[in-house]
PDB file of C-alpha atoms in Angstrom:
ATOM      1  CA  MET A  21      -6.221   4.883  34.105  1.00  0.00           C
ATOM      2  CA  GLU A  22      -5.782   2.867  30.893  1.00  0.00           C
ATOM      3  CA  ASN A  23      -8.854   2.604  28.672  1.00  0.00           C
ATOM      4  CA  THR A  24      -9.665  -0.790  27.191  1.00  0.00           C
ATOM      5  CA  ILE A  25     -12.220  -2.001  24.674  1.00  0.00           C
ATOM      6  CA  ASN A  26     -13.763  -5.300  23.599  1.00  0.00           C
ATOM      7  CA  LEU A  27     -14.139  -6.064  19.906  1.00  0.00           C
ATOM      8  CA  THR A  28     -15.687  -8.573  17.540  1.00  0.00           C
ATOM      9  CA  LEU A  29     -13.331  -9.295  14.640  1.00  0.00           C
ATOM     10  CA  LYS A  30     -14.469 -10.640  11.274  1.00  0.00           C
ATOM     11  CA  VAL A  31     -11.224 -11.810   9.690  1.00  0.00           C
ATOM     12  CA  TRP A  32     -10.719 -13.144   6.173  1.00  0.00           C
ATOM     13  CA  ARG A  33      -9.130 -16.625   6.242  1.00  0.00           C
ATOM     14  CA  GLN A  34      -7.810 -18.267   3.084  1.00  0.00           C
ATOM     15  CA  ASN A  35      -5.357 -21.154   2.945  1.00  0.00           C
ATOM     16  CA  GLY A  36      -3.889 -20.271  -0.447  1.00  0.00           C
ATOM     17  CA  PRO A  37      -4.421 -18.471  -3.755  1.00  0.00           C
ATOM     18  CA  ARG A  38      -6.429 -21.373  -5.201  1.00  0.00           C
ATOM     19  CA  GLU A  39      -8.421 -22.069  -2.045  1.00  0.00           C
ATOM     20  CA  LYS A  40     -11.850 -20.658  -1.291  1.00  0.00           C
ATOM     21  CA  GLY A  41     -11.738 -18.003   1.431  1.00  0.00           C
ATOM     22  CA  ARG A  42     -14.235 -17.194   4.182  1.00  0.00           C
ATOM     23  CA  PHE A  43     -14.738 -14.841   7.115  1.00  0.00           C
ATOM     24  CA  GLU A  44     -14.217 -16.161  10.626  1.00  0.00           C
ATOM     25  CA  THR A  45     -15.399 -14.344  13.747  1.00  0.00           C
ATOM     26  CA  TYR A  46     -13.294 -13.855  16.865  1.00  0.00           C
ATOM     27  CA  LYS A  47     -13.715 -11.970  20.131  1.00  0.00           C
ATOM     28  CA  VAL A  48     -10.885 -10.019  21.750  1.00  0.00           C
ATOM     29  CA  SER A  49     -11.154  -8.395  25.174  1.00  0.00           C
ATOM     30  CA  ASN A  50      -9.386  -5.731  27.215  1.00  0.00           C
ATOM     31  CA  ILE A  51      -7.544  -4.210  24.268  1.00  0.00           C
ATOM     32  CA  SER A  52      -5.735  -1.037  25.293  1.00  0.00           C
ATOM     33  CA  THR A  53      -6.786   1.998  23.267  1.00  0.00           C
ATOM     34  CA  ASP A  54      -3.123   3.038  23.282  1.00  0.00           C
ATOM     35  CA  SER A  55      -2.065  -0.099  21.404  1.00  0.00           C
ATOM     36  CA  SER A  56      -1.646  -0.211  17.650  1.00  0.00           C
ATOM     37  CA  PHE A  57      -3.825  -2.249  15.312  1.00  0.00           C
ATOM     38  CA  LEU A  58      -1.022  -4.734  14.686  1.00  0.00           C
ATOM     39  CA  GLU A  59      -0.491  -5.143  18.426  1.00  0.00           C
ATOM     40  CA  MET A  60      -4.159  -6.047  18.645  1.00  0.00           C
ATOM     41  CA  MET A  61      -3.598  -8.620  15.878  1.00  0.00           C
ATOM     42  CA  ASP A  62      -0.672 -10.015  17.878  1.00  0.00           C
ATOM     43  CA  ILE A  63      -2.979 -10.417  20.886  1.00  0.00           C
ATOM     44  CA  LEU A  64      -5.538 -12.208  18.708  1.00  0.00           C
ATOM     45  CA  ASN A  65      -2.870 -14.599  17.422  1.00  0.00           C
ATOM     46  CA  GLU A  66      -1.617 -15.342  20.937  1.00  0.00           C
ATOM     47  CA  GLN A  67      -5.197 -16.146  21.878  1.00  0.00           C
ATOM     48  CA  LEU A  68      -5.586 -18.474  18.882  1.00  0.00           C
ATOM     49  CA  ILE A  69      -2.287 -20.237  19.610  1.00  0.00           C
ATOM     50  CA  ASN A  70      -3.338 -20.804  23.226  1.00  0.00           C
ATOM     51  CA  GLU A  71      -6.541 -22.359  21.897  1.00  0.00           C
ATOM     52  CA  ASP A  72      -4.529 -24.650  19.580  1.00  0.00           C
ATOM     53  CA  LYS A  73      -5.879 -22.852  16.525  1.00  0.00           C
ATOM     54  CA  GLU A  74      -3.950 -21.564  13.524  1.00  0.00           C
ATOM     55  CA  PRO A  75      -2.963 -17.891  13.879  1.00  0.00           C
ATOM     56  CA  VAL A  76      -3.946 -15.309  11.289  1.00  0.00           C
ATOM     57  CA  ALA A  77      -1.258 -14.665   8.666  1.00  0.00           C
ATOM     58  CA  TYR A  78      -0.657 -10.974   8.014  1.00  0.00           C
ATOM     59  CA  ASP A  79       2.262  -8.982   6.637  1.00  0.00           C
ATOM     60  CA  HIS A  80       4.366  -6.425   8.511  1.00  0.00           C
ATOM     61  CA  ASP A  81       7.962  -5.362   8.994  1.00  0.00           C
ATOM     62  CA  CYS A  82       9.022  -1.885  10.145  1.00  0.00           C
ATOM     63  CA  ARG A  83       5.901  -0.903  12.120  1.00  0.00           C
ATOM     64  CA  GLU A  84       6.958   2.714  11.514  1.00  0.00           C
ATOM     65  CA  GLY A  85       4.897   3.559   8.422  1.00  0.00           C
ATOM     66  CA  ILE A  86       7.858   3.174   6.057  1.00  0.00           C
ATOM     67  CA  CYS A  87       7.866  -0.276   4.459  1.00  0.00           C
ATOM     68  CA  GLY A  88       4.215  -0.423   3.299  1.00  0.00           C
ATOM     69  CA  MET A  89       3.865  -4.133   4.068  1.00  0.00           C
ATOM     70  CA  CYS A  90       1.041  -3.828   6.647  1.00  0.00           C
ATOM     71  CA  SER A  91      -1.594  -3.696   3.941  1.00  0.00           C
ATOM     72  CA  LEU A  92      -5.047  -4.406   5.379  1.00  0.00           C
ATOM     73  CA  TYR A  93      -8.562  -3.409   4.373  1.00  0.00           C
ATOM     74  CA  ILE A  94     -10.277  -2.443   7.630  1.00  0.00           C
ATOM     75  CA  ASN A  95     -13.994  -1.664   7.814  1.00  0.00           C
ATOM     76  CA  GLY A  96     -14.102  -0.758   4.139  1.00  0.00           C
ATOM     77  CA  ARG A  97     -10.986   1.430   4.042  1.00  0.00           C
ATOM     78  CA  PRO A  98      -7.370   0.689   3.118  1.00  0.00           C
ATOM     79  CA  HIS A  99      -5.295   0.986   6.319  1.00  0.00           C
ATOM     80  CA  GLY A 100      -8.418   1.665   8.381  1.00  0.00           C
ATOM     81  CA  PRO A 101     -10.469   4.609   9.702  1.00  0.00           C
ATOM     82  CA  ASP A 102      -7.713   7.208   9.972  1.00  0.00           C
ATOM     83  CA  ASP A 103      -6.100   9.546   7.466  1.00  0.00           C
ATOM     84  CA  ASP A 104      -2.496   9.588   6.253  1.00  0.00           C
ATOM     85  CA  VAL A 105      -1.412   6.537   8.261  1.00  0.00           C
ATOM     86  CA  THR A 106      -0.472   2.955   7.513  1.00  0.00           C
ATOM     87  CA  THR A 107      -2.074   0.070   9.399  1.00  0.00           C
ATOM     88  CA  CYS A 108       0.867  -0.163  11.801  1.00  0.00           C
ATOM     89  CA  GLN A 109       0.341   3.494  12.735  1.00  0.00           C
ATOM     90  CA  LEU A 110      -3.391   3.027  13.352  1.00  0.00           C
ATOM     91  CA  HIS A 111      -4.282   3.043  17.052  1.00  0.00           C
ATOM     92  CA  MET A 112      -7.168   1.280  18.736  1.00  0.00           C
ATOM     93  CA  ARG A 113      -8.524   4.575  20.068  1.00  0.00           C
ATOM     94  CA  LYS A 114     -10.107   4.930  16.626  1.00  0.00           C
ATOM     95  CA  PHE A 115     -12.510   2.090  17.486  1.00  0.00           C
ATOM     96  CA  LYS A 116     -15.400   1.922  19.947  1.00  0.00           C
ATOM     97  CA  ASP A 117     -16.080  -0.602  22.669  1.00  0.00           C
ATOM     98  CA  GLY A 118     -18.215  -3.466  21.341  1.00  0.00           C
ATOM     99  CA  GLN A 119     -17.583  -2.557  17.707  1.00  0.00           C
ATOM    100  CA  THR A 120     -17.384  -5.161  14.951  1.00  0.00           C
ATOM    101  CA  VAL A 121     -14.216  -4.768  12.856  1.00  0.00           C
ATOM    102  CA  THR A 122     -13.975  -6.398   9.426  1.00  0.00           C
ATOM    103  CA  ILE A 123     -10.431  -7.162   8.283  1.00  0.00           C
ATOM    104  CA  GLU A 124      -9.655  -8.166   4.689  1.00  0.00           C
ATOM    105  CA  PRO A 125      -6.670  -8.380   2.339  1.00  0.00           C
ATOM    106  CA  TRP A 126      -6.261  -6.073  -0.659  1.00  0.00           C
ATOM    107  CA  ARG A 127      -8.745  -6.965  -3.394  1.00  0.00           C
ATOM    108  CA  SER A 128      -7.104  -6.726  -6.822  1.00  0.00           C
ATOM    109  CA  ALA A 129      -6.292  -9.005  -9.724  1.00  0.00           C
ATOM    110  CA  GLY A 130      -2.755  -7.663  -9.498  1.00  0.00           C
ATOM    111  CA  PHE A 131      -2.434  -8.687  -5.833  1.00  0.00           C
ATOM    112  CA  PRO A 132      -3.419 -12.373  -5.487  1.00  0.00           C
ATOM    113  CA  VAL A 133      -3.922 -13.654  -1.938  1.00  0.00           C
ATOM    114  CA  ILE A 134      -1.060 -15.791  -0.625  1.00  0.00           C
ATOM    115  CA  LYS A 135      -2.629 -16.707   2.715  1.00  0.00           C
ATOM    116  CA  ASP A 136      -5.270 -15.046   4.914  1.00  0.00           C
ATOM    117  CA  LEU A 137      -4.455 -11.312   4.904  1.00  0.00           C
ATOM    118  CA  ILE A 138      -1.181 -11.536   2.953  1.00  0.00           C
ATOM    119  CA  VAL A 139      -1.209 -10.667  -0.745  1.00  0.00           C
ATOM    120  CA  ASP A 140       1.515 -10.967  -3.363  1.00  0.00           C
ATOM    121  CA  ARG A 141       2.610  -7.396  -4.100  1.00  0.00           C
ATOM    122  CA  SER A 142       5.565  -8.434  -6.273  1.00  0.00           C
ATOM    123  CA  ALA A 143       3.733  -6.905  -9.248  1.00  0.00           C
ATOM    124  CA  PHE A 144       4.949  -3.512  -8.013  1.00  0.00           C
ATOM    125  CA  ASP A 145       8.535  -4.804  -8.036  1.00  0.00           C
ATOM    126  CA  LYS A 146       8.065  -5.970 -11.632  1.00  0.00           C
ATOM    127  CA  ILE A 147       6.790  -2.529 -12.644  1.00  0.00           C
ATOM    128  CA  ILE A 148       9.844  -0.886 -11.049  1.00  0.00           C
ATOM    129  CA  ALA A 149      12.118  -3.394 -12.790  1.00  0.00           C
ATOM    130  CA  ALA A 150      10.566  -2.354 -16.117  1.00  0.00           C
ATOM    131  CA  GLY A 151      11.981   1.166 -15.834  1.00  0.00           C
ATOM    132  CA  GLY A 152      11.691   2.820 -12.439  1.00  0.00           C
ATOM    133  CA  TYR A 153      15.374   3.544 -12.093  1.00  0.00           C
ATOM    134  CA  VAL A 154      18.309   5.488 -13.542  1.00  0.00           C
ATOM    135  CA  SER A 155      20.813   3.142 -15.179  1.00  0.00           C
ATOM    136  CA  VAL A 156      23.370   5.650 -16.481  1.00  0.00           C
ATOM    137  CA  ASN A 157      26.713   5.800 -14.701  1.00  0.00           C
ATOM    138  CA  THR A 158      26.742   9.136 -12.913  1.00  0.00           C
ATOM    139  CA  GLY A 159      30.159   8.640 -11.322  1.00  0.00           C
ATOM    140  CA  GLY A 160      30.802   9.783  -7.787  1.00  0.00           C
ATOM    141  CA  VAL A 161      28.470  11.858  -5.653  1.00  0.00           C
ATOM    142  CA  PRO A 162      28.373  15.373  -7.197  1.00  0.00           C
ATOM    143  CA  ASP A 163      28.413  18.566  -5.178  1.00  0.00           C
ATOM    144  CA  ALA A 164      24.938  19.628  -4.121  1.00  0.00           C
ATOM    145  CA  ASN A 165      25.018  22.762  -6.282  1.00  0.00           C
ATOM    146  CA  SER A 166      26.619  21.241  -9.415  1.00  0.00           C
ATOM    147  CA  ILE A 167      23.285  20.305 -11.032  1.00  0.00           C
ATOM    148  CA  PRO A 168      20.844  23.231 -10.836  1.00  0.00           C
ATOM    149  CA  ILE A 169      17.351  22.068  -9.833  1.00  0.00           C
ATOM    150  CA  THR A 170      14.568  24.458  -8.922  1.00  0.00           C
ATOM    151  CA  LYS A 171      13.201  24.131  -5.413  1.00  0.00           C
ATOM    152  CA  ALA A 172       9.701  23.557  -6.804  1.00  0.00           C
ATOM    153  CA  ASN A 173      10.902  20.573  -8.834  1.00  0.00           C
ATOM    154  CA  ALA A 174      12.990  19.223  -5.974  1.00  0.00           C
ATOM    155  CA  ASP A 175      10.019  19.457  -3.584  1.00  0.00           C
ATOM    156  CA  GLU A 176       7.672  17.736  -6.054  1.00  0.00           C
ATOM    157  CA  ALA A 177      10.208  14.979  -6.697  1.00  0.00           C
ATOM    158  CA  MET A 178      10.574  14.391  -2.956  1.00  0.00           C
ATOM    159  CA  ASP A 179       6.788  14.294  -2.517  1.00  0.00           C
ATOM    160  CA  ALA A 180       6.508  11.695  -5.290  1.00  0.00           C
ATOM    161  CA  ALA A 181       9.387   9.701  -3.814  1.00  0.00           C
ATOM    162  CA  SER A 182       7.505   9.440  -0.504  1.00  0.00           C
ATOM    163  CA  CYS A 183       5.364   6.661  -2.050  1.00  0.00           C
ATOM    164  CA  ILE A 184       6.070   3.457  -0.088  1.00  0.00           C
ATOM    165  CA  GLY A 185       4.400   1.086  -2.562  1.00  0.00           C
ATOM    166  CA  CYS A 186       1.881  -0.255  -0.058  1.00  0.00           C
ATOM    167  CA  GLY A 187      -0.871  -0.689  -2.660  1.00  0.00           C
ATOM    168  CA  ALA A 188      -3.579   1.309  -0.876  1.00  0.00           C
ATOM    169  CA  CYS A 189      -4.178   3.221  -4.108  1.00  0.00           C
ATOM    170  CA  VAL A 190      -4.977  -0.037  -5.913  1.00  0.00           C
ATOM    171  CA  ALA A 191      -7.215  -1.253  -3.085  1.00  0.00           C
ATOM    172  CA  ALA A 192      -9.134   2.041  -3.001  1.00  0.00           C
ATOM    173  CA  CYS A 193      -9.662   2.242  -6.767  1.00  0.00           C
ATOM    174  CA  LYS A 194     -12.880   0.729  -8.103  1.00  0.00           C
ATOM    175  CA  ASN A 195     -10.895  -0.354 -11.176  1.00  0.00           C
ATOM    176  CA  GLY A 196      -7.892  -1.674  -9.263  1.00  0.00           C
ATOM    177  CA  SER A 197      -5.651   0.836 -11.028  1.00  0.00           C
ATOM    178  CA  ALA A 198      -1.975   1.229 -10.126  1.00  0.00           C
ATOM    179  CA  MET A 199      -1.664   4.623 -11.826  1.00  0.00           C
ATOM    180  CA  LEU A 200      -0.886   6.575  -8.644  1.00  0.00           C
ATOM    181  CA  PHE A 201       1.979   4.232  -7.762  1.00  0.00           C
ATOM    182  CA  VAL A 202       3.402   4.202 -11.297  1.00  0.00           C
ATOM    183  CA  SER A 203       3.014   7.948 -11.718  1.00  0.00           C
ATOM    184  CA  ALA A 204       4.799   8.624  -8.416  1.00  0.00           C
ATOM    185  CA  LYS A 205       7.752   6.475  -9.476  1.00  0.00           C
ATOM    186  CA  VAL A 206       7.873   8.097 -12.918  1.00  0.00           C
ATOM    187  CA  SER A 207       7.456  11.627 -11.521  1.00  0.00           C
ATOM    188  CA  GLN A 208      10.279  11.441  -9.014  1.00  0.00           C
ATOM    189  CA  LEU A 209      12.680  10.811 -11.919  1.00  0.00           C
ATOM    190  CA  ALA A 210      10.966  12.907 -14.604  1.00  0.00           C
ATOM    191  CA  LEU A 211      11.347  16.031 -12.455  1.00  0.00           C
ATOM    192  CA  LEU A 212      15.121  15.623 -12.076  1.00  0.00           C
ATOM    193  CA  PRO A 213      17.888  15.954 -14.698  1.00  0.00           C
ATOM    194  CA  GLN A 214      19.211  12.471 -13.912  1.00  0.00           C
ATOM    195  CA  GLY A 215      15.939  10.939 -15.104  1.00  0.00           C
ATOM    196  CA  LYS A 216      15.717  12.709 -18.450  1.00  0.00           C
ATOM    197  CA  ALA A 217      17.975  10.374 -20.436  1.00  0.00           C
ATOM    198  CA  GLU A 218      15.652   7.379 -20.114  1.00  0.00           C
ATOM    199  CA  ALA A 219      12.348   9.250 -19.730  1.00  0.00           C
ATOM    200  CA  SER A 220      10.677   7.953 -22.910  1.00  0.00           C
ATOM    201  CA  ARG A 221      11.618   4.320 -22.381  1.00  0.00           C
ATOM    202  CA  ARG A 222      10.673   4.494 -18.690  1.00  0.00           C
ATOM    203  CA  ALA A 223       7.128   5.775 -19.232  1.00  0.00           C
ATOM    204  CA  LYS A 224       6.305   3.287 -22.005  1.00  0.00           C
ATOM    205  CA  ASN A 225       7.809   0.257 -20.299  1.00  0.00           C
ATOM    206  CA  MET A 226       6.296   0.865 -16.870  1.00  0.00           C
ATOM    207  CA  VAL A 227       2.803   1.525 -18.244  1.00  0.00           C
ATOM    208  CA  ALA A 228       3.022  -1.571 -20.478  1.00  0.00           C
ATOM    209  CA  ARG A 229       4.112  -3.724 -17.533  1.00  0.00           C
ATOM    210  CA  MET A 230       1.323  -2.329 -15.354  1.00  0.00           C
ATOM    211  CA  ASP A 231      -1.279  -3.246 -17.980  1.00  0.00           C
ATOM    212  CA  GLU A 232       0.257  -6.690 -18.487  1.00  0.00           C
ATOM    213  CA  LEU A 233       0.028  -7.481 -14.758  1.00  0.00           C
ATOM    214  CA  GLY A 234      -3.742  -7.013 -14.648  1.00  0.00           C
ATOM    215  CA  PHE A 235      -4.216  -3.591 -13.066  1.00  0.00           C
ATOM    216  CA  GLY A 236      -7.237  -1.579 -14.209  1.00  0.00           C
ATOM    217  CA  ASN A 237      -7.550   1.787 -15.907  1.00  0.00           C
ATOM    218  CA  CYS A 238      -7.631   5.145 -14.128  1.00  0.00           C
ATOM    219  CA  THR A 239     -10.956   6.999 -14.258  1.00  0.00           C
ATOM    220  CA  ASN A 240      -9.868   9.922 -12.064  1.00  0.00           C
ATOM    221  CA  THR A 241     -12.182   9.313  -9.114  1.00  0.00           C
ATOM    222  CA  GLY A 242      -9.452  10.497  -6.729  1.00  0.00           C
ATOM    223  CA  ALA A 243     -10.011   7.641  -4.259  1.00  0.00           C
ATOM    224  CA  CYS A 244      -6.335   6.685  -4.521  1.00  0.00           C
ATOM    225  CA  GLU A 245      -5.151  10.099  -3.341  1.00  0.00           C
ATOM    226  CA  VAL A 246      -7.625  10.133  -0.442  1.00  0.00           C
ATOM    227  CA  GLU A 247      -6.464   6.751   0.882  1.00  0.00           C
ATOM    228  CA  CYS A 248      -2.731   7.131   0.216  1.00  0.00           C
ATOM    229  CA  PRO A 249      -0.996   7.066   3.627  1.00  0.00           C
ATOM    230  CA  LYS A 250       1.692   9.423   2.314  1.00  0.00           C
ATOM    231  CA  GLY A 251      -0.636  11.884   0.592  1.00  0.00           C
ATOM    232  CA  VAL A 252       0.790  11.359  -2.901  1.00  0.00           C
ATOM    233  CA  SER A 253      -1.059  13.687  -5.285  1.00  0.00           C
ATOM    234  CA  ILE A 254      -2.987  12.610  -8.392  1.00  0.00           C
ATOM    235  CA  ALA A 255      -1.205  15.494 -10.152  1.00  0.00           C
ATOM    236  CA  ASN A 256       1.478  12.863 -10.729  1.00  0.00           C
ATOM    237  CA  ILE A 257      -0.972  10.897 -12.890  1.00  0.00           C
ATOM    238  CA  ALA A 258      -1.307  13.901 -15.203  1.00  0.00           C
ATOM    239  CA  ARG A 259       2.504  14.063 -15.415  1.00  0.00           C
ATOM    240  CA  LEU A 260       2.691  10.349 -16.236  1.00  0.00           C
ATOM    241  CA  ASN A 261       0.131  10.820 -19.013  1.00  0.00           C
ATOM    242  CA  ARG A 262       2.196  13.669 -20.465  1.00  0.00           C
ATOM    243  CA  GLU A 263       5.395  11.616 -20.253  1.00  0.00           C
ATOM    244  CA  PHE A 264       3.698   8.642 -21.900  1.00  0.00           C
ATOM    245  CA  LEU A 265       2.150  10.729 -24.700  1.00  0.00           C
ATOM    246  CA  SER A 266       5.456  12.460 -25.370  1.00  0.00           C
ATOM    247  CA  ALA A 267       7.208   9.083 -25.555  1.00  0.00           C
ATOM    248  CA  LYS A 268       4.636   7.651 -27.987  1.00  0.00           C
ATOM    249  CA  LEU A 269       4.910  10.711 -30.261  1.00  0.00           C
ATOM    250  CA  LYS A 270       8.632  10.071 -30.538  1.00  0.00           C
ATOM    251  CA  ASP A 271       8.091   6.518 -31.842  1.00  0.00           C
TER     252      ASP A 271
END
């Protein structure tokens, strides 16, 4: 027999970046514990539409934990009360019948609210555009064994590349730092031969852009690593610091 729960939702509503926001309270009933959190939000919006009320704006796309768009702060945690999952992978079995659930957007100067639960995460795109790429012409696809790379480096690069840019690290950090995101994008290239040619310029430009866009400083609390849905390690931050220092010494 399917288990269902009833919930009280406190949802942040905000008409625009310059408007004053507020919490509004809604009741939802008979929510299947097998449904996802976003499916529950869909049910809420259907209820609001049937009541001739404006639905809640929230961001989502793949619903497979890949795109990172489903960025919500749920009961005080980025992506909610589960580990190593995005909001779209969070299931309602993690909540109790009669529970009050508080739903907010990311809170960061670098992520201004667009509407309700949607924030502007284009700052991450601007950081990537500052240097998170390899621009040299490498020709065709080389044979897999033509560029020797140790397995340890290859594994670390893949782990860093698993970052989906959702922004949970920024939301979890008391300083609103984007260091885990930036360090993951720098690390995945710094560990591979293809990324060496532009390593110095990449580290300096990406860090400068991050600071310019209003993200805070890293104080090594480790909250970003704990809340990262892909388990990206803060060891990447140490690598970014080394890359940045090395680049500055070459100036």
